Short mmCIF file of C-alpha atoms in Angstrom, two decimals:
data_model
loop_
_atom_site.label_atom_id
_atom_site.label_comp_id
_atom_site.label_asym_id
_atom_site.label_seq_id
_atom_site.Cartn_x
_atom_site.Cartn_y
_atom_site.Cartn_z
CA MET A 248 -20.69 -0.49 19.77
CA SER A 249 -23.61 1.55 21.11
CA LEU A 250 -25.96 -0.06 23.58
CA THR A 251 -29.43 -0.20 22.05
CA PRO A 252 -31.56 -2.61 24.17
CA GLY A 253 -35.22 -2.03 23.37
CA GLY A 254 -34.63 -0.55 19.94
CA PRO A 255 -34.72 3.07 18.76
CA VAL A 256 -37.57 4.18 21.05
CA ALA A 257 -35.71 3.04 24.16
CA GLU A 258 -32.51 4.59 22.78
CA ASP A 259 -34.37 7.90 22.36
CA VAL A 260 -35.50 7.78 26.00
CA ARG A 261 -31.92 7.11 27.13
CA ARG A 262 -30.64 10.04 25.10
CA ARG A 263 -33.35 12.30 26.50
CA ILE A 264 -32.37 11.38 30.06
CA LEU A 265 -28.67 11.99 29.31
CA SER A 266 -29.62 15.32 27.76
CA MET A 267 -31.57 16.27 30.89
CA LEU A 268 -28.49 15.46 32.95
CA ALA A 269 -26.27 17.47 30.63
CA LEU A 270 -28.60 20.48 30.74
CA GLY A 271 -28.98 20.37 34.52
CA THR A 272 -32.70 19.53 34.42
CA LEU A 273 -31.78 16.44 36.43
CA ARG A 274 -29.28 16.79 39.26
CA PRO A 275 -27.61 14.25 41.59
CA GLY A 276 -30.34 12.93 43.87
CA SER A 277 -33.19 13.95 41.55
CA ARG A 278 -36.21 11.64 41.47
CA LEU A 279 -37.43 10.66 37.99
CA GLY A 280 -40.54 9.00 39.36
CA THR A 281 -42.09 5.56 39.49
CA GLU A 282 -42.05 3.27 36.49
CA ARG A 283 -45.68 4.18 35.75
CA GLU A 284 -44.99 7.91 36.05
CA MET A 285 -41.93 7.77 33.80
CA ALA A 286 -43.67 5.68 31.16
CA ALA A 287 -46.40 8.33 31.03
CA ASN A 288 -43.91 11.22 30.99
CA PHE A 289 -41.90 9.72 28.13
CA ALA A 290 -45.00 8.40 26.35
CA VAL A 291 -43.66 4.86 26.06
CA SER A 292 -44.71 1.45 27.30
CA ARG A 293 -43.37 0.22 30.63
CA SER A 294 -41.43 -2.56 28.90
CA THR A 295 -39.73 -0.01 26.62
CA LEU A 296 -38.99 2.17 29.63
CA ARG A 297 -37.33 -0.76 31.42
CA SER A 298 -35.15 -1.39 28.36
CA ALA A 299 -34.22 2.30 28.30
CA LEU A 300 -33.33 2.49 31.99
CA LEU A 301 -31.42 -0.79 32.30
CA PRO A 302 -28.10 0.40 30.76
CA LEU A 303 -28.22 3.61 32.79
CA SER A 304 -28.81 1.63 35.99
CA GLN A 305 -26.00 -0.79 35.10
CA ALA A 306 -23.77 2.20 34.42
CA GLY A 307 -24.44 3.61 37.87
CA VAL A 308 -26.12 6.74 36.53
CA LEU A 309 -29.54 5.84 37.97
CA GLU A 310 -30.64 3.78 40.96
CA ARG A 311 -33.93 2.18 42.00
CA ARG A 312 -35.25 2.71 45.52
CA SER A 313 -38.14 0.81 47.04
CA GLY A 314 -40.63 1.90 49.62
CA ARG A 315 -43.37 4.50 49.86
CA ASN A 316 -41.20 7.29 48.49
CA GLY A 317 -39.27 5.04 46.12
CA GLY A 318 -38.77 5.19 42.39
CA THR A 319 -35.86 5.86 40.08
CA PHE A 320 -33.28 8.45 41.18
CA VAL A 321 -30.11 9.99 39.82
CA ARG A 322 -27.28 8.64 41.92
CA ALA A 323 -25.85 11.21 44.29
CA ASP A 324 -22.55 9.65 45.47
CA VAL A 325 -20.39 11.69 43.12
CA VAL A 326 -18.11 14.70 43.12
CA GLU A 327 -19.00 17.46 40.65
CA ARG A 328 -16.59 17.83 37.71
CA ASN A 329 -16.80 20.35 34.89
CA ALA A 330 -16.07 18.62 31.59
CA ALA A 331 -16.11 21.81 29.57
CA GLU A 332 -13.44 23.62 31.54
CA LEU A 333 -10.10 23.96 29.81
CA ALA A 334 -7.94 22.09 32.30
CA GLY A 335 -6.29 18.69 32.51
CA LEU A 336 -7.91 15.75 34.28
CA PRO A 337 -5.30 15.58 37.09
CA ASP A 338 -6.04 19.18 38.07
CA ARG A 339 -9.77 18.60 38.00
CA LEU A 340 -9.50 15.48 40.13
CA ARG A 341 -7.20 17.19 42.60
CA THR A 342 -9.64 20.09 42.89
CA GLY A 343 -12.37 17.57 43.73
CA GLY A 344 -10.28 15.98 46.47
CA HIS A 345 -9.25 12.87 44.51
CA THR A 346 -5.83 11.42 43.93
CA SER A 347 -4.87 10.86 40.31
CA ALA A 348 -2.38 8.73 38.42
CA THR A 349 -1.66 7.99 34.77
CA ARG A 350 -0.19 5.02 32.92
CA VAL A 351 0.91 5.50 29.31
CA LEU A 352 -0.31 2.48 27.34
CA THR A 353 0.85 3.23 23.80
CA THR A 354 2.26 6.04 21.67
CA ASP A 355 2.53 6.23 17.90
CA ARG A 356 3.37 8.45 14.95
CA ARG A 357 1.16 7.57 11.99
CA PRO A 358 -1.05 8.95 9.20
CA ALA A 359 -4.36 10.37 10.38
CA THR A 360 -7.53 8.47 9.59
CA PRO A 361 -10.18 10.37 7.61
CA VAL A 362 -12.15 11.00 10.83
CA GLU A 363 -9.08 12.32 12.64
CA ALA A 364 -8.02 14.44 9.66
CA HIS A 365 -11.49 15.97 9.39
CA ALA A 366 -11.60 16.79 13.12
CA LEU A 367 -8.12 18.31 13.09
CA GLU A 368 -8.72 20.10 9.76
CA ILE A 369 -5.65 18.60 8.13
CA ALA A 370 -5.13 16.68 4.89
CA ASP A 371 -6.07 13.00 4.83
CA GLY A 372 -3.01 10.97 5.72
CA ALA A 373 -1.13 13.87 7.34
CA GLU A 374 0.97 12.65 10.25
CA ILE A 375 -0.30 12.78 13.81
CA PHE A 376 0.93 11.64 17.21
CA THR A 377 -1.36 9.37 19.23
CA ILE A 378 -1.09 8.87 22.97
CA ARG A 379 -3.26 6.29 24.73
CA ARG A 380 -3.30 6.48 28.52
CA LEU A 381 -5.06 4.75 31.42
CA ARG A 382 -6.22 7.24 34.05
CA PHE A 383 -6.83 6.45 37.73
CA ALA A 384 -8.84 8.29 40.39
CA ASP A 385 -8.22 7.28 44.00
CA GLY A 386 -6.25 4.27 42.78
CA VAL A 387 -9.14 2.86 40.71
CA PRO A 388 -9.21 2.88 36.86
CA LEU A 389 -11.36 5.75 35.64
CA SER A 390 -10.81 6.12 31.90
CA VAL A 391 -8.85 5.16 28.81
CA ASP A 392 -7.96 8.26 26.82
CA LEU A 393 -6.72 8.47 23.23
CA ALA A 394 -5.33 11.89 22.30
CA CYS A 395 -4.28 12.80 18.76
CA PHE A 396 -2.05 15.80 17.98
CA VAL A 397 -0.77 17.23 14.70
CA THR A 398 2.96 16.45 14.41
CA ALA A 399 3.66 19.70 12.58
CA HIS A 400 2.78 21.63 15.75
CA MET A 401 5.02 19.63 18.13
CA GLU A 402 7.69 17.47 16.48
CA ASP A 403 9.28 16.16 19.69
CA LEU A 404 6.07 15.51 21.65
CA LEU A 405 6.68 11.79 22.20
CA GLU A 406 10.09 12.55 23.72
CA GLN A 407 8.43 14.51 26.53
CA PRO A 408 7.06 13.16 29.85
CA LEU A 409 3.48 12.15 29.11
CA GLY A 410 2.22 11.14 32.54
CA GLY A 411 0.82 14.50 33.58
CA SER A 412 -1.50 17.02 31.97
CA LEU A 413 -0.98 17.08 28.20
CA TYR A 414 -2.66 20.49 28.08
CA GLU A 415 -0.05 21.87 30.47
CA LEU A 416 2.73 20.22 28.47
CA VAL A 417 1.68 21.64 25.11
CA ARG A 418 1.02 25.04 26.65
CA VAL A 419 4.46 25.32 28.23
CA ARG A 420 6.52 23.69 25.46
CA TYR A 421 4.63 24.63 22.30
CA GLY A 422 2.60 27.68 23.29
CA LEU A 423 -0.71 25.98 22.51
CA ALA A 424 -3.33 26.87 25.08
CA PRO A 425 -6.82 25.36 24.84
CA ALA A 426 -9.36 28.11 24.22
CA ALA A 427 -12.45 26.11 23.25
CA THR A 428 -13.60 22.50 23.24
CA THR A 429 -16.45 20.69 21.54
CA GLU A 430 -17.53 17.36 23.02
CA THR A 431 -19.90 14.62 21.88
CA ILE A 432 -21.05 12.08 24.47
CA GLU A 433 -22.60 8.67 23.96
CA VAL A 434 -23.03 5.38 25.80
CA VAL A 435 -21.00 2.46 24.39
CA SER A 436 -20.08 -1.01 25.62
CA ALA A 437 -16.59 -2.05 26.69
CA SER A 438 -14.57 -4.22 24.33
CA PRO A 439 -12.58 -7.08 25.90
CA ARG A 440 -9.39 -5.00 25.80
CA GLU A 441 -11.07 -1.90 27.27
CA ALA A 442 -12.70 -4.01 29.97
CA GLN A 443 -9.32 -5.43 30.94
CA TRP A 444 -7.73 -1.99 31.15
CA LEU A 445 -10.60 -0.58 33.24
CA ASP A 446 -11.04 -3.66 35.44
CA ILE A 447 -14.68 -4.16 34.53
CA ALA A 448 -16.72 -6.87 32.82
CA HIS A 449 -16.83 -7.16 29.03
CA ARG A 450 -19.64 -5.04 27.51
CA ARG A 451 -20.18 -2.99 30.64
CA PRO A 452 -21.41 0.52 29.77
CA LEU A 453 -18.86 3.25 29.15
CA LEU A 454 -19.34 6.95 28.50
CA ALA A 455 -17.50 7.75 25.27
CA ILE A 456 -16.51 11.39 24.95
CA THR A 457 -15.17 12.64 21.61
CA ARG A 458 -13.45 16.01 21.94
CA VAL A 459 -11.93 18.59 19.60
CA THR A 460 -9.81 21.27 21.29
CA ARG A 461 -8.93 24.57 19.60
CA ASP A 462 -6.38 27.26 20.37
CA SER A 463 -7.07 30.99 20.57
CA SER A 464 -6.93 31.33 16.78
CA GLY A 465 -9.65 28.73 16.38
CA ARG A 466 -7.29 26.11 14.99
CA PRO A 467 -7.88 22.55 16.28
CA PHE A 468 -4.77 21.00 17.81
CA GLU A 469 -6.19 17.98 19.67
CA TYR A 470 -8.70 15.30 18.75
CA ALA A 471 -9.48 12.92 21.61
CA TYR A 472 -11.63 9.89 22.31
CA ASP A 473 -12.02 9.20 26.03
CA LEU A 474 -13.76 6.16 27.49
CA PHE A 475 -14.94 6.66 31.07
CA ARG A 476 -16.26 3.97 33.38
CA ALA A 477 -19.92 4.86 33.54
CA ASP A 478 -20.18 3.73 37.17
CA ARG A 479 -17.70 6.44 38.12
CA VAL A 480 -18.88 9.35 35.96
CA ARG A 481 -22.09 11.35 35.86
CA LEU A 482 -23.09 14.15 33.48
CA THR A 483 -24.34 17.46 34.86
CA ALA A 484 -24.26 20.94 33.38
CA THR A 485 -24.09 24.65 34.01
CA SER A 486 -24.93 27.48 31.65
CA GLN A 487 -23.72 31.05 31.44
CA GLY A 488 -24.86 33.75 29.10
CA GLY A 489 -27.17 31.31 27.37
CA VAL A 490 -24.36 28.96 26.41
CA GLY A 491 -24.44 25.50 28.03
CA ALA A 492 -21.30 23.95 29.47
CA VAL A 493 -21.43 20.21 29.96
CA GLN A 494 -19.98 18.78 33.16
CA ARG A 495 -18.83 15.34 34.23
CA SER A 496 -18.95 14.13 37.80
CA VAL A 497 -16.48 11.57 39.07
CA CYS A 498 -17.60 9.08 41.69
CA SER A 499 -15.65 9.27 44.93
CA ALA A 500 -15.80 5.54 45.47
#
């Protein structure tokens, strides 16, 4: 369920701030301004602005500082992480100086839902494998990931060790190397089960990242829905050749 305190105007402000983070307009440590300045910049009332900022502050994306040079800032206690790079999470965490661990929660072989079938470009009801895993960074829960793969591409997938990088596994065993990813990012609230897995309070903000990964032929082979603790992840971005690449940053705490 998406967080929408303050209604659609506040939601629009939240999305604009997240977009600024994704495009690199805002960086870790950036100052957004005082409440008065931000209300003027976004052309909203101060009460609407407060409703817009509250979930982002609760998520650990923004922080308020008092004093003469105070205001609202993008939190800076994070390690940069590129979300668009074609590598597994363990490798990315290790590169950033973090330890990583994975716990497999559930696996299944079942018919694809219409959403999954559309993303994977397969017939409705075609069989897929699903793998749900709890990921840790520095011993603290970071995300709950649900990955869906087409069974026709990898019949014995669930018989393989699933605690490491699934990208490395499918590359080595099935010759499927990720060549491109498309991600959609939104703020949602944690369900009771998700909160228990991630060791947070019910309805705390999460960053939900929906991903479709394609091989070199352009064929999708993975559809994923990852829920990251918003207090441990920040969005930044780089661009190259005019094409933006979204990044995630993982808190070192």
